[in-house]
mmCIF file of C-alpha atoms in Angstrom:
data_model
loop_
_atom_site.group_PDB
_atom_site.id
_atom_site.type_symbol
_atom_site.label_atom_id
_atom_site.label_comp_id
_atom_site.label_asym_id
_atom_site.label_seq_id
_atom_site.Cartn_x
_atom_site.Cartn_y
_atom_site.Cartn_z
ATOM 1 C CA MET A 1 139.801 180.568 161.356
ATOM 2 C CA LEU A 2 140.895 179.832 157.766
ATOM 3 C CA ARG A 3 144.274 178.607 156.731
ATOM 4 C CA GLN A 4 146.059 178.610 153.696
ATOM 5 C CA CYS A 5 146.609 175.768 151.579
ATOM 6 C CA LEU A 6 149.903 175.190 149.891
ATOM 7 C CA LEU A 7 150.099 174.379 145.909
ATOM 8 C CA THR A 8 152.442 171.583 146.598
ATOM 9 C CA GLY A 9 149.394 169.604 148.681
ATOM 10 C CA PHE A 10 147.438 169.455 145.107
ATOM 11 C CA PHE A 11 150.036 169.114 142.883
ATOM 12 C CA MET A 12 153.073 166.675 142.296
ATOM 13 C CA ASN A 13 156.626 167.358 142.281
ATOM 14 C CA ILE A 14 157.909 165.936 138.986
ATOM 15 C CA MET B 1 171.123 178.892 118.470
ATOM 16 C CA PHE B 2 168.165 180.242 119.744
ATOM 17 C CA GLU B 3 166.695 183.312 118.165
ATOM 18 C CA ALA B 4 162.960 184.716 118.560
ATOM 19 C CA ARG B 5 161.782 187.875 116.426
ATOM 20 C CA LEU B 6 158.498 189.659 117.693
ATOM 21 C CA VAL B 7 157.697 192.848 115.492
ATOM 22 C CA GLN B 8 155.794 194.359 118.400
ATOM 23 C CA CYS B 9 157.728 194.078 121.516
ATOM 24 C CA SER B 10 154.854 195.222 123.751
ATOM 25 C CA MET B 11 153.595 191.594 124.373
ATOM 26 C CA LEU B 12 156.900 190.878 126.015
ATOM 27 C CA LYS B 13 156.565 193.856 128.338
ATOM 28 C CA LYS B 14 152.966 193.289 129.154
ATOM 29 C CA VAL B 15 153.912 189.676 130.174
ATOM 30 C CA LEU B 16 156.933 190.572 132.239
ATOM 31 C CA GLU B 17 154.299 193.267 133.911
ATOM 32 C CA ALA B 18 152.033 190.179 134.460
ATOM 33 C CA ILE B 19 154.712 188.187 136.252
ATOM 34 C CA LYS B 20 157.361 190.102 138.046
ATOM 35 C CA GLU B 21 155.158 191.038 141.134
ATOM 36 C CA LEU B 22 154.970 186.979 141.889
ATOM 37 C CA LEU B 23 158.317 185.968 140.942
ATOM 38 C CA ASN B 24 161.959 187.485 141.356
ATOM 39 C CA GLU B 25 163.382 184.975 138.894
ATOM 40 C CA ALA B 26 162.091 182.260 136.514
ATOM 41 C CA THR B 27 163.258 179.921 134.054
ATOM 42 C CA PHE B 28 162.285 180.314 130.468
ATOM 43 C CA ASP B 29 162.142 176.813 128.888
ATOM 44 C CA CYS B 30 162.821 177.161 124.833
ATOM 45 C CA SER B 31 162.123 174.705 122.587
ATOM 46 C CA ASP B 32 161.034 174.247 119.364
ATOM 47 C CA ALA B 33 157.249 174.201 120.203
ATOM 48 C CA GLY B 34 157.773 177.707 121.845
ATOM 49 C CA ILE B 35 158.910 179.477 125.256
ATOM 50 C CA GLN B 36 157.216 178.151 128.388
ATOM 51 C CA LEU B 37 157.617 179.140 132.028
ATOM 52 C CA GLN B 38 156.285 177.431 135.007
ATOM 53 C CA ALA B 39 157.434 178.801 138.797
ATOM 54 C CA MET B 40 155.658 179.155 142.129
ATOM 55 C CA ASP B 41 155.688 181.918 144.174
ATOM 56 C CA ASN B 42 158.050 182.269 147.208
ATOM 57 C CA SER B 43 155.429 181.146 149.437
ATOM 58 C CA HIS B 44 154.381 178.420 147.424
ATOM 59 C CA VAL B 45 150.825 179.316 147.302
ATOM 60 C CA SER B 46 150.506 180.309 143.975
ATOM 61 C CA LEU B 47 151.843 179.167 140.402
ATOM 62 C CA VAL B 48 152.589 180.950 137.051
ATOM 63 C CA SER B 49 152.429 179.064 134.060
ATOM 64 C CA LEU B 50 153.189 180.857 130.487
ATOM 65 C CA ASN B 51 153.276 179.440 127.122
ATOM 66 C CA LEU B 52 154.008 181.041 124.321
ATOM 67 C CA ARG B 53 153.893 179.010 120.968
ATOM 68 C CA SER B 54 156.613 179.527 118.416
ATOM 69 C CA ASP B 55 154.093 180.204 115.605
ATOM 70 C CA GLY B 56 153.268 183.300 117.165
ATOM 71 C CA PHE B 57 156.492 184.804 116.645
ATOM 72 C CA ASP B 58 157.678 186.612 113.412
ATOM 73 C CA LYS B 59 160.863 184.319 113.229
ATOM 74 C CA TYR B 60 161.535 181.457 115.459
ATOM 75 C CA ARG B 61 164.316 179.362 115.758
ATOM 76 C CA CYS B 62 165.490 176.863 118.524
ATOM 77 C CA ASP B 63 168.335 174.243 117.377
ATOM 78 C CA ARG B 64 168.596 172.757 120.886
ATOM 79 C CA ASN B 65 166.334 172.936 124.294
ATOM 80 C CA LEU B 66 167.493 175.807 126.277
ATOM 81 C CA SER B 67 166.698 176.755 129.935
ATOM 82 C CA MET B 68 167.203 180.345 130.371
ATOM 83 C CA GLY B 69 167.332 181.382 134.284
ATOM 84 C CA ILE B 70 166.485 184.782 134.233
ATOM 85 C CA ASN B 71 166.503 187.545 137.147
ATOM 86 C CA LEU B 72 163.236 189.428 136.014
ATOM 87 C CA ALA B 73 164.311 192.824 137.601
ATOM 88 C CA SER B 74 167.260 192.703 135.283
ATOM 89 C CA MET B 75 164.916 191.668 132.395
ATOM 90 C CA THR B 76 162.676 194.683 133.435
ATOM 91 C CA LYS B 77 165.441 197.109 133.336
ATOM 92 C CA ILE B 78 166.235 195.759 129.881
ATOM 93 C CA MET B 79 162.571 195.843 128.475
ATOM 94 C CA LYS B 80 162.109 199.680 129.991
ATOM 95 C CA CYS B 81 164.842 200.574 127.386
ATOM 96 C CA ALA B 82 162.724 199.301 124.399
ATOM 97 C CA GLY B 83 159.963 201.424 122.649
ATOM 98 C CA ASN B 84 156.649 199.817 122.629
ATOM 99 C CA ASP B 85 156.688 199.574 118.792
ATOM 100 C CA ASP B 86 160.071 198.110 118.624
ATOM 101 C CA VAL B 87 161.130 195.139 116.937
ATOM 102 C CA LEU B 88 162.373 192.829 119.427
ATOM 103 C CA THR B 89 164.871 189.898 118.679
ATOM 104 C CA ILE B 90 166.008 187.588 121.589
ATOM 105 C CA LYS B 91 169.019 185.879 120.810
ATOM 106 C CA ALA B 92 171.093 183.000 122.712
ATOM 107 C CA GLN B 93 173.841 180.421 121.976
ATOM 108 C CA ASP B 94 173.488 176.961 122.922
ATOM 109 C CA ASN B 95 174.805 176.587 126.617
ATOM 110 C CA ALA B 96 175.216 180.001 126.820
ATOM 111 C CA ASP B 97 175.463 181.821 130.079
ATOM 112 C CA ASN B 98 174.170 185.343 128.627
ATOM 113 C CA VAL B 99 171.133 186.271 126.351
ATOM 114 C CA MET B 100 170.955 189.403 124.142
ATOM 115 C CA PHE B 101 168.024 191.432 123.403
ATOM 116 C CA MET B 102 167.952 193.550 120.301
ATOM 117 C CA PHE B 103 165.497 196.380 119.703
ATOM 118 C CA GLU B 104 164.978 198.037 116.323
ATOM 119 C CA SER B 105 162.892 201.199 115.827
ATOM 120 C CA GLN B 106 160.299 200.727 113.119
ATOM 121 C CA ASN B 107 162.443 202.705 110.603
ATOM 122 C CA GLN B 108 165.279 200.856 111.489
ATOM 123 C CA GLU B 109 167.199 203.969 112.105
ATOM 124 C CA LYS B 110 167.779 203.225 115.803
ATOM 125 C CA VAL B 111 169.163 199.932 117.144
ATOM 126 C CA SER B 112 169.972 198.867 120.378
ATOM 127 C CA ASP B 113 171.319 195.586 121.920
ATOM 128 C CA TYR B 114 171.503 194.704 125.639
ATOM 129 C CA ASP B 115 173.298 191.496 126.779
ATOM 130 C CA MET B 116 171.957 190.134 130.062
ATOM 131 C CA LYS B 117 173.813 187.430 132.204
ATOM 132 C CA LEU B 118 171.674 184.225 132.955
ATOM 133 C CA ILE B 119 171.520 182.634 136.086
ATOM 134 C CA ASN B 120 171.137 179.193 137.480
ATOM 135 C CA LEU B 121 167.951 178.185 138.987
ATOM 136 C CA ASP B 122 166.963 175.419 140.709
ATOM 137 C CA GLN B 123 163.866 174.191 138.711
ATOM 138 C CA GLU B 124 161.114 172.708 140.521
ATOM 139 C CA HIS B 125 158.487 171.551 138.232
ATOM 140 C CA LEU B 126 154.920 170.639 139.272
ATOM 141 C CA GLY B 127 152.585 168.023 137.779
ATOM 142 C CA ILE B 128 149.279 169.740 137.310
ATOM 143 C CA PRO B 129 146.713 167.212 137.025
ATOM 144 C CA GLU B 130 143.766 167.153 134.464
ATOM 145 C CA THR B 131 140.860 168.765 136.158
ATOM 146 C CA ASP B 132 137.216 168.760 135.002
ATOM 147 C CA TYR B 133 135.997 172.004 136.500
ATOM 148 C CA SER B 134 132.793 172.549 138.445
ATOM 149 C CA CYS B 135 132.428 176.198 137.154
ATOM 150 C CA ILE B 136 134.124 178.208 134.461
ATOM 151 C CA ILE B 137 133.283 181.760 134.441
ATOM 152 C CA LYS B 138 134.570 184.018 131.657
ATOM 153 C CA MET B 139 134.292 187.807 132.230
ATOM 154 C CA PRO B 140 135.616 191.094 131.039
ATOM 155 C CA SER B 141 139.507 191.348 132.387
ATOM 156 C CA GLY B 142 138.999 194.817 133.392
ATOM 157 C CA GLU B 143 135.912 194.072 135.488
ATOM 158 C CA PHE B 144 137.771 191.021 137.528
ATOM 159 C CA ALA B 145 140.762 193.792 138.338
ATOM 160 C CA ARG B 146 138.110 196.209 139.578
ATOM 161 C CA ILE B 147 136.282 193.590 141.582
ATOM 162 C CA CYS B 148 139.517 192.503 143.196
ATOM 163 C CA ARG B 149 140.705 195.851 143.646
ATOM 164 C CA ASP B 150 137.564 197.017 145.555
ATOM 165 C CA LEU B 151 137.337 194.068 147.811
ATOM 166 C CA SER B 152 140.814 194.165 148.948
ATOM 167 C CA GLN B 153 139.951 197.280 150.891
ATOM 168 C CA PHE B 154 137.758 195.046 152.903
ATOM 169 C CA GLY B 155 139.481 191.976 154.184
ATOM 170 C CA GLU B 156 142.448 189.649 153.233
ATOM 171 C CA SER B 157 140.340 187.042 151.782
ATOM 172 C CA VAL B 158 137.569 186.988 148.444
ATOM 173 C CA VAL B 159 134.940 184.455 148.760
ATOM 174 C CA ILE B 160 134.045 183.562 145.050
ATOM 175 C CA SER B 161 130.613 181.762 144.832
ATOM 176 C CA CYS B 162 129.220 180.516 141.656
ATOM 177 C CA THR B 163 126.040 179.328 140.602
ATOM 178 C CA LYS B 164 124.201 179.075 137.391
ATOM 179 C CA GLU B 165 122.443 182.339 138.059
ATOM 180 C CA GLY B 166 125.912 184.340 138.357
ATOM 181 C CA VAL B 167 128.896 184.656 140.243
ATOM 182 C CA LYS B 168 129.338 186.474 143.734
ATOM 183 C CA PHE B 169 132.546 187.696 144.823
ATOM 184 C CA SER B 170 132.323 188.657 148.666
ATOM 185 C CA ALA B 171 134.803 190.404 151.390
ATOM 186 C CA ALA B 172 134.410 191.205 155.210
ATOM 187 C CA GLY B 173 136.537 192.927 157.427
ATOM 188 C CA ASP B 174 136.708 195.642 160.222
ATOM 189 C CA VAL B 175 134.965 198.200 157.779
ATOM 190 C CA GLY B 176 132.043 196.120 157.343
ATOM 191 C CA ALA B 177 130.926 193.736 154.587
ATOM 192 C CA ALA B 178 131.401 193.801 150.634
ATOM 193 C CA ASN B 179 129.338 191.717 147.911
ATOM 194 C CA ILE B 180 129.233 191.873 144.022
ATOM 195 C CA LYS B 181 127.092 189.905 142.333
ATOM 196 C CA LEU B 182 127.879 189.466 138.572
ATOM 197 C CA ALA B 183 124.634 187.775 136.235
ATOM 198 C CA GLN B 184 125.374 186.072 133.197
ATOM 199 C CA THR B 185 124.976 188.847 130.366
ATOM 200 C CA ALA B 186 122.068 188.324 127.810
ATOM 201 C CA ASN B 187 122.887 190.232 124.995
ATOM 202 C CA VAL B 188 126.073 191.905 124.449
ATOM 203 C CA ASP B 189 127.395 193.788 121.191
ATOM 204 C CA LYS B 190 130.872 192.671 121.693
ATOM 205 C CA GLU B 191 132.141 189.248 122.785
ATOM 206 C CA GLU B 192 134.593 190.867 125.221
ATOM 207 C CA GLU B 193 132.123 192.265 127.253
ATOM 208 C CA ALA B 194 130.384 189.056 127.943
ATOM 209 C CA VAL B 195 129.852 187.193 131.649
ATOM 210 C CA THR B 196 129.394 183.579 130.852
ATOM 211 C CA ILE B 197 129.376 180.825 133.282
ATOM 212 C CA GLU B 198 129.357 177.044 132.467
ATOM 213 C CA MET B 199 128.234 175.352 135.716
ATOM 214 C CA GLN B 200 128.185 171.609 136.369
ATOM 215 C CA GLU B 201 128.132 172.159 140.438
ATOM 216 C CA PRO B 202 127.889 175.273 142.519
ATOM 217 C CA VAL B 203 131.129 176.093 143.787
ATOM 218 C CA THR B 204 131.898 178.342 146.856
ATOM 219 C CA LEU B 205 135.836 179.036 147.680
ATOM 220 C CA THR B 206 137.809 181.393 149.611
ATOM 221 C CA PHE B 207 141.370 182.812 148.027
ATOM 222 C CA ALA B 208 143.720 185.516 149.298
ATOM 223 C CA CYS B 209 143.076 189.084 147.654
ATOM 224 C CA ARG B 210 146.655 189.684 147.482
ATOM 225 C CA TYR B 211 147.164 186.848 144.918
ATOM 226 C CA LEU B 212 144.194 187.425 143.020
ATOM 227 C CA ASN B 213 145.395 191.202 142.896
ATOM 228 C CA SER B 214 148.840 190.286 141.726
ATOM 229 C CA PHE B 215 147.391 188.006 138.823
ATOM 230 C CA THR B 216 145.313 191.217 137.418
ATOM 231 C CA LYS B 217 148.684 192.536 136.350
ATOM 232 C CA ALA B 218 147.830 190.417 133.392
ATOM 233 C CA THR B 219 144.852 192.473 132.457
ATOM 234 C CA ALA B 220 146.853 194.300 129.443
ATOM 235 C CA LEU B 221 147.306 190.984 127.760
ATOM 236 C CA SER B 222 143.587 190.014 127.186
ATOM 237 C CA PRO B 223 140.045 191.554 127.264
ATOM 238 C CA GLN B 224 138.892 188.509 128.780
ATOM 239 C CA VAL B 225 139.704 186.284 131.760
ATOM 240 C CA GLN B 226 138.551 182.934 132.789
ATOM 241 C CA LEU B 227 138.544 181.348 136.194
ATOM 242 C CA SER B 228 138.068 177.756 136.460
ATOM 243 C CA MET B 229 136.882 176.534 140.019
ATOM 244 C CA SER B 230 136.361 173.296 141.591
ATOM 245 C CA ALA B 231 135.403 172.656 145.464
ATOM 246 C CA ASP B 232 139.143 172.071 147.318
ATOM 247 C CA VAL B 233 141.181 172.349 144.381
ATOM 248 C CA PRO B 234 143.482 175.333 143.185
ATOM 249 C CA LEU B 235 141.559 178.230 141.151
ATOM 250 C CA VAL B 236 143.001 178.852 137.517
ATOM 251 C CA VAL B 237 143.024 182.477 136.265
ATOM 252 C CA GLU B 238 143.830 182.343 132.684
ATOM 253 C CA TYR B 239 144.373 185.077 130.404
ATOM 254 C CA LYS B 240 144.889 184.492 126.654
ATOM 255 C CA ILE B 241 147.897 186.222 124.779
ATOM 256 C CA GLY B 242 146.317 186.830 121.213
ATOM 257 C CA ASP B 243 147.988 184.217 118.753
ATOM 258 C CA PHE B 244 150.717 183.095 121.177
ATOM 259 C CA GLY B 245 148.929 181.130 123.984
ATOM 260 C CA HIS B 246 148.138 181.815 127.616
ATOM 261 C CA ILE B 247 149.259 182.904 131.102
ATOM 262 C CA ARG B 248 147.662 180.938 133.751
ATOM 263 C CA TYR B 249 147.990 181.500 137.540
ATOM 264 C CA TYR B 250 146.888 178.817 140.118
ATOM 265 C CA LEU B 251 146.114 179.862 143.379
ATOM 266 C CA ALA B 252 145.545 177.421 146.351
ATOM 267 C CA PRO B 253 142.282 177.971 148.349
ATOM 268 C CA LYS B 254 141.869 178.797 152.034
ATOM 269 C CA ILE B 255 140.118 176.414 154.044
ATOM 270 C CA GLU B 256 138.259 176.123 157.594
ATOM 271 C CA GLU B 257 140.909 175.041 160.060
#
């Protein structure tokens, strides 16, 4: 099964 | 006071077309440098980053930084009232709660203005780290749109696999499987028809078709699209916007559970 990653996991909230 | 004049307002129509499927509303940040927008879609899977430099405009004035929260459906209604060849002027006062769009026909015989209410949006800015990408693919934007459209018939996901020989787009589902391979072009008359690959390391990543298809709404902005990929980081799909700047879409990959 494939899981969709979320962008917030890659980028920082600033 | 903010004022930006654009002789061909078709550019802004195309920009709106390129973002309105992903975003319901967005903040346009105006500064001396130009207009920037950064917003994630509601599901936090993709991000749109737009940069329009001030020197691309025929006239540009921004005395104080201004953040305009805009409902994109409302802006679409207004931009539909403009002819493609109309001259557009966008105006707002400092700290205003509205923005004015003025359209002038080329012969200046028809002048319309539309006042739009601004909205307050909670801004969520993301820091995007500088990344050296393993593969950078440049290809005709129309070809990329066609591939995304064709493959979305076969599955919800597209696998993009890049080697120095070329790039392969694949999808599979109930109907069967589809593979489209593009080789680097050897000789082309027109630069915009070229497929070029800069590769440090081969990369294979899986992405949701639906978002790729939304990104291709920007096709009218540029004859070429650039895809930047590295293992386990978001894909960047970039369309240059003539003398203005660019629109970039970031899409998080799908990974094995």
